[in-house]
Structure formats: structure tokens, C-alpha cells
PDB file of C-alpha atoms in Angstrom:
ATOM      1  CA  MET A   1     -43.949   8.915-141.467  1.00 39.00           C
ATOM      2  CA  ALA A   2     -45.237  12.496-141.269  1.00 40.00           C
ATOM      3  CA  VAL A   3     -48.160  13.452-139.040  1.00 38.00           C
ATOM      4  CA  GLU A   4     -50.119  14.618-142.085  1.00 35.00           C
ATOM      5  CA  GLU A   5     -49.785  11.182-143.693  1.00 36.00           C
ATOM      6  CA  VAL A   6     -51.117   9.421-140.600  1.00 35.00           C
ATOM      7  CA  GLU A   7     -54.006  11.823-140.204  1.00 38.00           C
ATOM      8  CA  SER A   8     -54.887  11.710-143.915  1.00 40.00           C
ATOM      9  CA  GLY A   9     -54.974   7.917-143.962  1.00 40.00           C
ATOM     10  CA  ALA A  10     -57.003   7.762-140.764  1.00 39.00           C
ATOM     11  CA  VAL A  11     -59.501  10.340-142.048  1.00 38.00           C
ATOM     12  CA  ASN A  12     -59.990   8.386-145.270  1.00 40.00           C
ATOM     13  CA  ALA A  13     -60.407   5.096-143.389  1.00 39.00           C
ATOM     14  CA  VAL A  14     -62.979   6.572-140.984  1.00 37.00           C
ATOM     15  CA  ALA A  15     -64.839   8.348-143.810  1.00 41.00           C
ATOM     16  CA  ASN A  16     -65.040   5.098-145.808  1.00 42.00           C
ATOM     17  CA  GLY A  17     -66.021   2.987-142.804  1.00 45.00           C
ATOM     18  CA  GLU A  18     -62.828   0.955-143.172  1.00 43.00           C
ATOM     19  CA  GLU A  19     -61.619   1.207-139.594  1.00 41.00           C
ATOM     20  CA  SER A  20     -59.536  -1.772-138.568  1.00 41.00           C
ATOM     21  CA  ALA A  21     -57.232  -2.546-135.660  1.00 44.00           C
ATOM     22  CA  GLY A  22     -54.375  -0.746-137.464  1.00 45.00           C
ATOM     23  CA  GLU A  23     -56.319   2.397-138.328  1.00 48.00           C
ATOM     24  CA  ALA A  24     -57.386   5.282-136.091  1.00 48.00           C
ATOM     25  CA  SER A  25     -60.961   5.955-135.038  1.00 48.00           C
ATOM     26  CA  ALA A  26     -62.417   9.469-135.233  1.00 47.00           C
ATOM     27  CA  GLU A  27     -61.896   9.795-131.463  1.00 50.00           C
ATOM     28  CA  THR A  28     -58.247   8.730-131.708  1.00 45.00           C
ATOM     29  CA  LEU A  29     -57.767  11.120-134.613  1.00 41.00           C
ATOM     30  CA  ALA A  30     -59.199  14.009-132.563  1.00 44.00           C
ATOM     31  CA  GLU A  31     -56.883  13.136-129.656  1.00 47.00           C
ATOM     32  CA  SER A  32     -53.917  13.098-132.059  1.00 43.00           C
ATOM     33  CA  ALA A  33     -54.844  16.517-133.431  1.00 41.00           C
ATOM     34  CA  VAL A  34     -54.948  17.937-129.900  1.00 42.00           C
ATOM     35  CA  ALA A  35     -51.545  16.404-129.129  1.00 43.00           C
ATOM     36  CA  VAL A  36     -50.042  17.865-132.313  1.00 44.00           C
ATOM     37  CA  GLU A  37     -51.537  21.288-131.518  1.00 44.00           C
ATOM     38  CA  THR A  38     -50.074  21.141-128.001  1.00 48.00           C
ATOM     39  CA  LEU A  39     -46.639  20.333-129.389  1.00 52.00           C
ATOM     40  CA  ALA A  40     -46.899  23.361-131.660  1.00 56.00           C
ATOM     41  CA  ALA A  41     -47.597  25.796-128.787  1.00 70.00           C
ATOM     42  CA  LYS A  42     -46.014  29.214-129.236  1.00 89.00           C
ATOM     43  CA  ARG A  43     -42.589  29.579-127.687  1.00 96.00           C
ATOM     44  CA  TYR A  44     -40.837  32.788-126.645  1.00 97.00           C
ATOM     45  CA  ALA A  45     -37.094  33.440-126.813  1.00 97.00           C
ATOM     46  CA  VAL A  46     -35.147  33.981-123.617  1.00 97.00           C
ATOM     47  CA  HIS A  47     -32.515  36.712-124.028  1.00 97.00           C
ATOM     48  CA  PRO A  48     -29.553  34.936-125.684  1.00 96.00           C
ATOM     49  CA  ASP A  49     -26.927  36.475-123.375  1.00 96.00           C
ATOM     50  CA  TYR A  50     -28.422  35.032-120.174  1.00 96.00           C
ATOM     51  CA  ARG A  51     -28.750  31.678-118.469  1.00 96.00           C
ATOM     52  CA  VAL A  52     -32.035  32.368-116.691  1.00 97.00           C
ATOM     53  CA  ASN A  53     -32.957  30.911-113.311  1.00 98.00           C
ATOM     54  CA  VAL A  54     -36.220  28.981-113.181  1.00 98.00           C
ATOM     55  CA  ARG A  55     -37.972  29.323-109.804  1.00 98.00           C
ATOM     56  CA  SER A  56     -40.771  27.383-108.139  1.00 98.00           C
ATOM     57  CA  GLY A  57     -42.804  30.608-107.785  1.00 98.00           C
ATOM     58  CA  PRO A  58     -42.908  34.256-108.916  1.00 98.00           C
ATOM     59  CA  GLY A  59     -39.877  35.643-107.068  1.00 98.00           C
ATOM     60  CA  THR A  60     -36.212  35.133-106.248  1.00 98.00           C
ATOM     61  CA  ASN A  61     -37.165  33.972-102.753  1.00 98.00           C
ATOM     62  CA  TYR A  62     -38.667  30.809-104.284  1.00 98.00           C
ATOM     63  CA  GLN A  63     -36.598  27.648-104.711  1.00 98.00           C
ATOM     64  CA  LEU A  64     -34.293  27.424-107.736  1.00 98.00           C
ATOM     65  CA  VAL A  65     -35.619  24.595-109.935  1.00 98.00           C
ATOM     66  CA  LYS A  66     -33.115  24.740-112.801  1.00 98.00           C
ATOM     67  CA  VAL A  67     -31.168  27.127-115.029  1.00 98.00           C
ATOM     68  CA  LEU A  68     -32.092  27.581-118.689  1.00 98.00           C
ATOM     69  CA  PRO A  69     -29.254  27.295-121.211  1.00 97.00           C
ATOM     70  CA  TYR A  70     -28.160  30.152-123.477  1.00 96.00           C
ATOM     71  CA  GLY A  71     -30.509  30.506-126.460  1.00 94.00           C
ATOM     72  CA  ALA A  72     -33.463  28.800-124.762  1.00 97.00           C
ATOM     73  CA  SER A  73     -37.062  29.354-125.769  1.00 97.00           C
ATOM     74  CA  VAL A  74     -40.013  28.702-123.484  1.00 98.00           C
ATOM     75  CA  PRO A  75     -43.776  28.296-123.687  1.00 98.00           C
ATOM     76  CA  ILE A  76     -45.820  30.645-121.514  1.00 97.00           C
ATOM     77  CA  ASN A  77     -48.708  28.695-120.022  1.00 97.00           C
ATOM     78  CA  CYS A  78     -49.918  31.565-117.838  1.00 97.00           C
ATOM     79  CA  GLN A  79     -48.534  34.638-116.075  1.00 97.00           C
ATOM     80  CA  LYS A  80     -48.809  36.061-112.577  1.00 98.00           C
ATOM     81  CA  PRO A  81     -47.536  39.106-110.704  1.00 98.00           C
ATOM     82  CA  GLY A  82     -44.712  38.692-108.235  1.00 98.00           C
ATOM     83  CA  GLU A  83     -41.375  40.259-107.346  1.00 98.00           C
ATOM     84  CA  TRP A  84     -40.226  43.229-109.457  1.00 98.00           C
ATOM     85  CA  ILE A  85     -37.215  42.323-111.608  1.00 98.00           C
ATOM     86  CA  THR A  86     -35.076  44.388-113.982  1.00 98.00           C
ATOM     87  CA  GLY A  87     -33.666  42.548-116.984  1.00 97.00           C
ATOM     88  CA  PRO A  88     -32.753  43.090-120.627  1.00 97.00           C
ATOM     89  CA  TYR A  89     -36.408  43.570-121.608  1.00 97.00           C
ATOM     90  CA  GLY A  90     -37.259  46.112-118.908  1.00 97.00           C
ATOM     91  CA  THR A  91     -38.529  46.141-115.348  1.00 97.00           C
ATOM     92  CA  THR A  92     -41.601  44.081-114.568  1.00 98.00           C
ATOM     93  CA  ASN A  93     -43.367  42.141-111.858  1.00 98.00           C
ATOM     94  CA  LEU A  94     -44.767  39.599-114.359  1.00 98.00           C
ATOM     95  CA  TRP A  95     -43.578  36.034-114.040  1.00 98.00           C
ATOM     96  CA  ASP A  96     -44.124  33.438-116.766  1.00 98.00           C
ATOM     97  CA  ASN A  97     -45.191  29.911-115.923  1.00 98.00           C
ATOM     98  CA  ILE A  98     -43.209  27.698-118.310  1.00 98.00           C
ATOM     99  CA  ALA A  99     -44.165  24.331-116.799  1.00 97.00           C
ATOM    100  CA  ASN A 100     -45.836  22.974-113.682  1.00 96.00           C
ATOM    101  CA  GLY A 101     -44.161  24.709-110.727  1.00 97.00           C
ATOM    102  CA  GLN A 102     -41.656  26.564-112.947  1.00 98.00           C
ATOM    103  CA  PHE A 103     -41.505  30.366-113.332  1.00 98.00           C
ATOM    104  CA  VAL A 104     -39.132  32.821-115.018  1.00 98.00           C
ATOM    105  CA  SER A 105     -39.211  36.600-114.855  1.00 98.00           C
ATOM    106  CA  ASP A 106     -40.790  38.137-117.941  1.00 98.00           C
ATOM    107  CA  ALA A 107     -37.916  40.672-117.905  1.00 98.00           C
ATOM    108  CA  TYR A 108     -35.750  37.970-119.557  1.00 98.00           C
ATOM    109  CA  VAL A 109     -38.309  36.668-122.083  1.00 98.00           C
ATOM    110  CA  TYR A 110     -38.964  38.466-125.368  1.00 97.00           C
ATOM    111  CA  THR A 111     -42.750  38.593-125.757  1.00 96.00           C
ATOM    112  CA  GLY A 112     -43.039  41.808-127.746  1.00 94.00           C
ATOM    113  CA  SER A 113     -45.267  43.238-125.023  1.00 93.00           C
ATOM    114  CA  SER A 114     -44.859  44.910-121.655  1.00 90.00           C
ATOM    115  CA  GLY A 115     -48.090  43.321-120.438  1.00 95.00           C
ATOM    116  CA  TYR A 116     -49.800  39.950-120.341  1.00 96.00           C
ATOM    117  CA  VAL A 117     -49.464  37.691-123.392  1.00 96.00           C
ATOM    118  CA  ALA A 118     -51.155  34.707-121.711  1.00 96.00           C
ATOM    119  CA  GLU A 119     -53.956  34.203-119.211  1.00 96.00           C
ATOM    120  CA  ARG A 120     -53.361  34.913-115.538  1.00 97.00           C
ATOM    121  CA  CYS A 121     -52.337  31.898-113.474  1.00 96.00           C
ATOM    122  CA  ALA A 122     -54.897  30.714-110.949  1.00 89.00           C
TER     123      ALA A 122
END
């Protein structure tokens, strides 16, 4: 069943006061909408010719967490300055946080910008 069908049915049930054990409340519906929005977060392409190292911090001196496969795309949760890296998209000291404790150099991620495209990491 599509997400739209679930949400549509739940909205109608809540609007008509027909909420039952099998139907979503307005609060549950709002939580579902947030979850769907999170799943649809913008992703950025990693250069297709590289298997990019994912580090635990913004530099090559940080622990290697994993290696991204060719053709990967990543979300950018936040960005922070770190070690200067030269890659296919230029030279930069910006590092992209792609998950908790996981960073890749922005020099390997196509963002369409040479600056910040997300908030600065705390």
C-alpha cells in the first residue's frame, strides 16, 4: 500500500471522528509525515569513479569507518572544516557528515557549490 493511501485514509478517519484501533490518530499521522520527510532527505552523488573512505572525523588521521561503493549517494546532515583534501571536485577543507560519526571529504561529493550546503556541525 502506498504512503499516500495510508495517510489519506487516516486523515479521513480523523476528520470524521472515526478513529479506531486500526486507524491512525492525528499525532500518529504527524509522526508518519515526519518519518516520510526524513526518508526523502536530499542526497548528493559521490564521484562515480571513486570508492570514497568514510572517516570518524574530518581528516585522514581519523579512523576509517567504511568505504563507499562506486556510484554511492549520501545525505549531508551537517558540514565542518577539517583537513584540506584535493579530489575530483576541487580542493577543500569541508567535510560532510553523512551519518553519526561518519565523514567524507566534500572534494568527492558533488554538491554544486564550493561552500556550505548544510548547517555547520556542532
